Amino acid sequence: ELQLVESGGGLVHPGGSLRLSCAASGFTFSRYAMSWVRQAPGKGLEWVSTITSSGGSTHYPDSVKGRFTISRDNSRNTVYLQMNGLRAEDTAVYYCAKGGATLLSQFDYWGQGTLVTVSS
Amino acid sequence: DIQMTQSPSSLSASVGDRVTITCQASQDISKYLNWYQQKVGKAPKLLIYDASNLETGVPSRFSGSGSGTDFTFTISSLQPEDIATYYCQQYDDLPLTFGQGTRLEIK
């Protein structure tokens, strides 16, 4: 059974840092792009980052570019999101999502999400 | 950035009704449009990909159509378990963008 399990969320002060992890199982992890998508409380979905299957290419929207870094360890079947310079507007549930073999594709499996709260 | 505009933002319908949600892209995205269902407190679930392809295991009452800038998502006969918020999402270009969501309620 395919599973994505996020961890690492919590309460952090503005300007602080946090690293999220997403452990994958049930599929050949190294063959697929992986992404992070977030959802602020009561709001819609916002794409945060994507990394290609090899890890050789990463992409971000302007809202997090320069502050967030996505990475992956294909030997551990895990994708990470390093978040620096956190702001109140980064408060959200962060979902890990499996993509396709190419950079641009649908998100066909999602984790349960991990809550990040940025507050003083 | 490609803007995705969904309508309506909320919808109330009766069990057995045919329900339609539309999604309009700010530029041509060909067929690169997905539809997701999100129930309260849960992660989104992929229902339709490439505008009209039903994801494996998704009931056939769900369908999608369209290409270019105008897309439609349909539930042919609404069931109580379909209560959720539905999102469209384009993947023609980065940044990937979602519609604002359509909240579906039972009348």
mmCIF file of C-alpha atoms in Angstrom:
data_model
loop_
_atom_site.group_PDB
_atom_site.id
_atom_site.type_symbol
_atom_site.label_atom_id
_atom_site.label_comp_id
_atom_site.label_asym_id
_atom_site.label_seq_id
_atom_site.Cartn_x
_atom_site.Cartn_y
_atom_site.Cartn_z
ATOM 1 C CA GLU A 1 0.000 0.000 0.000
ATOM 2 C CA LEU A 2 1.328 3.418 -0.957
ATOM 3 C CA GLN A 3 1.940 5.692 2.029
ATOM 4 C CA LEU A 4 3.260 9.192 2.561
ATOM 5 C CA VAL A 5 3.853 10.173 6.179
ATOM 6 C CA GLU A 6 4.799 13.746 7.026
ATOM 7 C CA SER A 7 6.489 14.830 10.235
ATOM 8 C CA GLY A 8 8.305 17.816 11.672
ATOM 9 C CA GLY A 9 5.522 20.345 12.018
ATOM 10 C CA GLY A 10 5.022 22.440 15.122
ATOM 11 C CA LEU A 11 5.034 25.921 16.618
ATOM 12 C CA VAL A 12 7.844 28.258 15.602
ATOM 13 C CA HIS A 13 8.493 31.952 16.160
ATOM 14 C CA PRO A 14 8.532 34.403 13.247
ATOM 15 C CA GLY A 15 11.949 34.314 11.610
ATOM 16 C CA GLY A 16 12.564 30.785 12.812
ATOM 17 C CA SER A 17 13.264 27.584 10.922
ATOM 18 C CA LEU A 18 11.695 24.159 10.628
ATOM 19 C CA ARG A 19 12.407 21.053 8.585
ATOM 20 C CA LEU A 20 9.577 18.856 7.410
ATOM 21 C CA SER A 21 10.056 15.243 6.361
ATOM 22 C CA CYS A 22 7.901 12.950 4.271
ATOM 23 C CA ALA A 23 8.614 9.227 4.390
ATOM 24 C CA ALA A 24 7.343 7.300 1.383
ATOM 25 C CA SER A 25 6.597 3.613 0.984
ATOM 26 C CA GLY A 26 4.747 1.290 -1.345
ATOM 27 C CA PHE A 27 6.183 2.575 -4.627
ATOM 28 C CA THR A 28 9.541 3.085 -6.356
ATOM 29 C CA PHE A 29 10.290 6.459 -4.810
ATOM 30 C CA SER A 30 13.272 7.322 -7.001
ATOM 31 C CA ARG A 31 11.142 7.277 -10.159
ATOM 32 C CA TYR A 32 8.767 10.089 -9.236
ATOM 33 C CA ALA A 33 8.756 13.817 -8.682
ATOM 34 C CA MET A 34 7.641 14.873 -5.209
ATOM 35 C CA SER A 35 5.986 18.058 -4.069
ATOM 36 C CA TRP A 36 4.790 20.013 -1.062
ATOM 37 C CA VAL A 37 1.398 21.728 -1.064
ATOM 38 C CA ARG A 38 0.073 23.801 1.825
ATOM 39 C CA GLN A 39 -3.301 24.917 3.081
ATOM 40 C CA ALA A 40 -3.699 27.856 5.435
ATOM 41 C CA PRO A 41 -6.508 27.506 8.011
ATOM 42 C CA GLY A 42 -9.856 27.782 6.243
ATOM 43 C CA LYS A 43 -8.194 28.557 2.898
ATOM 44 C CA GLY A 44 -7.479 26.807 -0.385
ATOM 45 C CA LEU A 45 -4.519 24.822 -1.656
ATOM 46 C CA GLU A 46 -1.202 26.446 -2.545
ATOM 47 C CA TRP A 47 1.703 24.716 -4.297
ATOM 48 C CA VAL A 48 4.946 25.183 -2.357
ATOM 49 C CA SER A 49 7.668 23.186 -4.077
ATOM 50 C CA THR A 50 8.520 20.344 -6.443
ATOM 51 C CA ILE A 51 11.665 18.255 -6.858
ATOM 52 C CA THR A 52 12.345 15.979 -9.806
ATOM 53 C CA SER A 53 12.901 12.244 -9.369
ATOM 54 C CA SER A 54 16.686 12.524 -9.369
ATOM 55 C CA GLY A 55 16.705 15.620 -7.215
ATOM 56 C CA GLY A 56 18.495 17.514 -9.935
ATOM 57 C CA SER A 57 15.841 20.197 -10.368
ATOM 58 C CA THR A 58 13.787 22.100 -7.808
ATOM 59 C CA HIS A 59 11.025 24.658 -8.225
ATOM 60 C CA TYR A 60 9.196 27.155 -6.002
ATOM 61 C CA PRO A 61 6.581 29.895 -6.252
ATOM 62 C CA ASP A 62 7.728 33.442 -5.522
ATOM 63 C CA SER A 63 6.032 33.336 -2.092
ATOM 64 C CA VAL A 64 8.645 30.921 -0.697
ATOM 65 C CA LYS A 65 11.576 31.231 -3.121
ATOM 66 C CA GLY A 66 14.811 31.956 -1.290
ATOM 67 C CA ARG A 67 13.369 30.872 2.066
ATOM 68 C CA PHE A 68 12.323 27.242 1.487
ATOM 69 C CA THR A 69 14.460 24.403 0.136
ATOM 70 C CA ILE A 70 13.176 21.039 -1.018
ATOM 71 C CA SER A 71 15.484 18.034 -1.109
ATOM 72 C CA ARG A 72 15.243 14.276 -1.235
ATOM 73 C CA ASP A 73 17.175 11.201 -0.206
ATOM 74 C CA ASN A 74 16.291 8.392 -2.577
ATOM 75 C CA SER A 75 18.180 5.888 -0.416
ATOM 76 C CA ARG A 76 15.856 6.700 2.491
ATOM 77 C CA ASN A 77 12.677 7.217 0.386
ATOM 78 C CA THR A 78 12.250 10.604 2.020
ATOM 79 C CA VAL A 79 11.620 14.133 0.817
ATOM 80 C CA TYR A 80 12.336 17.173 2.961
ATOM 81 C CA LEU A 81 11.272 20.790 3.134
ATOM 82 C CA GLN A 82 13.657 23.141 4.930
ATOM 83 C CA MET A 83 11.794 26.306 5.857
ATOM 84 C CA ASN A 84 13.766 29.367 6.950
ATOM 85 C CA GLY A 85 12.691 32.917 7.693
ATOM 86 C CA LEU A 86 9.203 31.761 8.598
ATOM 87 C CA ARG A 87 6.380 34.283 8.583
ATOM 88 C CA ALA A 88 2.889 34.278 10.064
ATOM 89 C CA GLU A 89 1.489 33.752 6.560
ATOM 90 C CA ASP A 90 3.372 30.440 6.320
ATOM 91 C CA THR A 91 1.025 29.007 8.954
ATOM 92 C CA ALA A 92 -0.673 26.058 7.254
ATOM 93 C CA VAL A 93 -1.058 22.331 6.997
ATOM 94 C CA TYR A 94 1.753 21.113 4.765
ATOM 95 C CA TYR A 95 1.020 18.111 2.567
ATOM 96 C CA CYS A 96 3.541 15.928 0.827
ATOM 97 C CA ALA A 97 2.293 14.783 -2.585
ATOM 98 C CA LYS A 98 3.526 12.238 -5.113
ATOM 99 C CA GLY A 99 3.809 13.419 -8.684
ATOM 100 C CA GLY A 100 4.504 11.635 -11.912
ATOM 101 C CA ALA A 101 7.646 10.614 -13.729
ATOM 102 C CA THR A 102 7.973 14.094 -15.202
ATOM 103 C CA LEU A 103 8.164 17.482 -13.511
ATOM 104 C CA LEU A 104 4.626 18.574 -14.389
ATOM 105 C CA SER A 105 1.913 16.056 -13.572
ATOM 106 C CA GLN A 106 -0.969 15.349 -11.286
ATOM 107 C CA PHE A 107 -0.615 14.734 -7.543
ATOM 108 C CA ASP A 108 -1.961 11.196 -7.303
ATOM 109 C CA TYR A 109 -1.222 10.491 -3.633
ATOM 110 C CA TRP A 110 -1.108 12.816 -0.650
ATOM 111 C CA GLY A 111 0.074 12.446 2.925
ATOM 112 C CA GLN A 112 -2.119 13.292 5.899
ATOM 113 C CA GLY A 113 -0.399 16.632 6.408
ATOM 114 C CA THR A 114 1.587 18.263 9.208
ATOM 115 C CA LEU A 115 0.615 21.561 10.817
ATOM 116 C CA VAL A 116 3.085 24.430 10.939
ATOM 117 C CA THR A 117 2.160 27.378 13.146
ATOM 118 C CA VAL A 118 4.244 30.544 13.017
ATOM 119 C CA SER A 119 3.465 32.750 15.970
ATOM 120 C CA SER A 120 5.159 34.687 18.707
ATOM 121 C CA ASP B 1 1.110 33.035 -13.468
ATOM 122 C CA ILE B 2 -1.926 31.120 -14.727
ATOM 123 C CA GLN B 3 -5.032 32.056 -12.734
ATOM 124 C CA MET B 4 -7.693 29.404 -12.209
ATOM 125 C CA THR B 5 -11.226 30.632 -11.566
ATOM 126 C CA GLN B 6 -13.782 28.161 -10.249
ATOM 127 C CA SER B 7 -17.499 28.676 -10.048
ATOM 128 C CA PRO B 8 -19.582 28.559 -8.068
ATOM 129 C CA SER B 9 -17.646 29.000 -4.812
ATOM 130 C CA SER B 10 -20.358 27.069 -2.979
ATOM 131 C CA LEU B 11 -23.210 24.868 -4.051
ATOM 132 C CA SER B 12 -26.140 23.181 -2.335
ATOM 133 C CA ALA B 13 -27.832 20.247 -4.038
ATOM 134 C CA SER B 14 -30.040 17.279 -3.248
ATOM 135 C CA VAL B 15 -29.094 13.614 -3.289
ATOM 136 C CA GLY B 16 -29.503 12.334 -6.833
ATOM 137 C CA ASP B 17 -28.986 15.744 -8.442
ATOM 138 C CA ARG B 18 -26.589 16.359 -11.300
ATOM 139 C CA VAL B 19 -23.904 18.786 -10.122
ATOM 140 C CA THR B 20 -21.607 20.827 -12.345
ATOM 141 C CA ILE B 21 -18.580 22.924 -11.417
ATOM 142 C CA THR B 22 -16.646 25.019 -13.899
ATOM 143 C CA CYS B 23 -13.018 26.072 -13.941
ATOM 144 C CA GLN B 24 -11.589 28.710 -16.244
ATOM 145 C CA ALA B 25 -7.886 29.219 -16.881
ATOM 146 C CA SER B 26 -6.454 32.663 -17.618
ATOM 147 C CA GLN B 27 -4.624 31.217 -20.639
ATOM 148 C CA ASP B 28 -4.639 28.093 -22.770
ATOM 149 C CA ILE B 29 -3.565 25.074 -20.695
ATOM 150 C CA SER B 30 -4.494 22.414 -23.262
ATOM 151 C CA LYS B 31 -5.689 19.337 -21.311
ATOM 152 C CA TYR B 32 -3.421 19.836 -18.277
ATOM 153 C CA LEU B 33 -6.132 20.143 -15.670
ATOM 154 C CA ASN B 34 -6.816 18.006 -12.601
ATOM 155 C CA TRP B 35 -9.737 17.827 -10.184
ATOM 156 C CA TYR B 36 -9.385 16.982 -6.496
ATOM 157 C CA GLN B 37 -11.869 16.243 -3.742
ATOM 158 C CA GLN B 38 -11.124 17.280 -0.173
ATOM 159 C CA LYS B 39 -13.319 16.168 2.694
ATOM 160 C CA VAL B 40 -13.216 18.033 5.991
ATOM 161 C CA GLY B 41 -10.048 17.315 7.932
ATOM 162 C CA LYS B 42 -8.617 15.088 5.198
ATOM 163 C CA ALA B 43 -5.999 15.360 2.492
ATOM 164 C CA PRO B 44 -7.078 16.070 -1.072
ATOM 165 C CA LYS B 45 -7.780 13.114 -3.324
ATOM 166 C CA LEU B 46 -7.217 13.029 -7.079
ATOM 167 C CA LEU B 47 -10.430 12.326 -9.005
ATOM 168 C CA ILE B 48 -9.782 13.435 -12.590
ATOM 169 C CA TYR B 49 -6.495 14.032 -14.433
ATOM 170 C CA ASP B 50 -5.757 15.379 -17.908
ATOM 171 C CA ALA B 51 -9.165 17.077 -17.840
ATOM 172 C CA SER B 52 -11.222 13.966 -18.484
ATOM 173 C CA ASN B 53 -9.444 10.831 -17.245
ATOM 174 C CA LEU B 54 -10.963 9.123 -14.223
ATOM 175 C CA GLU B 55 -8.390 8.108 -11.601
ATOM 176 C CA THR B 56 -8.370 4.403 -10.790
ATOM 177 C CA GLY B 57 -10.946 3.476 -8.173
ATOM 178 C CA VAL B 58 -12.984 6.667 -8.488
ATOM 179 C CA PRO B 59 -16.719 6.088 -9.052
ATOM 180 C CA SER B 60 -17.971 6.611 -12.586
ATOM 181 C CA ARG B 61 -20.508 9.237 -11.481
ATOM 182 C CA PHE B 62 -17.579 11.668 -11.504
ATOM 183 C CA SER B 63 -16.474 13.042 -14.874
ATOM 184 C CA GLY B 64 -14.545 15.911 -16.400
ATOM 185 C CA SER B 65 -14.416 17.627 -19.760
ATOM 186 C CA GLY B 66 -12.921 20.595 -21.544
ATOM 187 C CA SER B 67 -9.675 21.839 -23.009
ATOM 188 C CA GLY B 68 -7.917 25.117 -23.580
ATOM 189 C CA THR B 69 -9.325 27.550 -21.033
ATOM 190 C CA ASP B 70 -12.736 26.136 -20.086
ATOM 191 C CA PHE B 71 -13.304 22.976 -18.065
ATOM 192 C CA THR B 72 -16.240 21.260 -16.401
ATOM 193 C CA PHE B 73 -16.477 18.785 -13.545
ATOM 194 C CA THR B 74 -19.706 16.813 -13.146
ATOM 195 C CA ILE B 75 -21.228 14.498 -10.583
ATOM 196 C CA SER B 76 -24.024 12.698 -12.425
ATOM 197 C CA SER B 77 -26.000 11.680 -9.332
ATOM 198 C CA LEU B 78 -24.966 13.300 -6.055
ATOM 199 C CA GLN B 79 -24.408 10.948 -3.128
ATOM 200 C CA PRO B 80 -24.173 11.894 0.577
ATOM 201 C CA GLU B 81 -20.508 10.888 0.653
ATOM 202 C CA ASP B 82 -19.709 13.465 -2.051
ATOM 203 C CA ILE B 83 -19.930 16.302 0.462
ATOM 204 C CA ALA B 84 -16.555 17.990 0.146
ATOM 205 C CA THR B 85 -14.685 20.888 -1.371
ATOM 206 C CA TYR B 86 -13.543 20.409 -4.961
ATOM 207 C CA TYR B 87 -10.471 22.029 -6.505
ATOM 208 C CA CYS B 88 -9.209 22.309 -10.046
ATOM 209 C CA GLN B 89 -5.451 22.582 -10.652
ATOM 210 C CA GLN B 90 -3.421 23.337 -13.756
ATOM 211 C CA TYR B 91 -0.071 21.774 -14.520
ATOM 212 C CA ASP B 92 0.618 23.288 -17.906
ATOM 213 C CA ASP B 93 3.229 25.603 -16.426
ATOM 214 C CA LEU B 94 4.926 26.674 -13.227
ATOM 215 C CA PRO B 95 3.889 27.925 -10.799
ATOM 216 C CA LEU B 96 1.313 25.191 -10.376
ATOM 217 C CA THR B 97 -1.959 26.845 -9.433
ATOM 218 C CA PHE B 98 -5.280 25.770 -7.954
ATOM 219 C CA GLY B 99 -8.754 27.172 -8.223
ATOM 220 C CA GLN B 100 -10.184 28.693 -5.056
ATOM 221 C CA GLY B 101 -12.402 25.671 -4.434
ATOM 222 C CA THR B 102 -16.101 24.844 -4.603
ATOM 223 C CA ARG B 103 -17.774 23.811 -1.358
ATOM 224 C CA LEU B 104 -20.525 21.293 -2.026
ATOM 225 C CA GLU B 105 -23.305 20.786 0.513
ATOM 226 C CA ILE B 106 -26.391 18.607 0.676
ATOM 227 C CA LYS B 107 -29.700 20.466 0.530
#
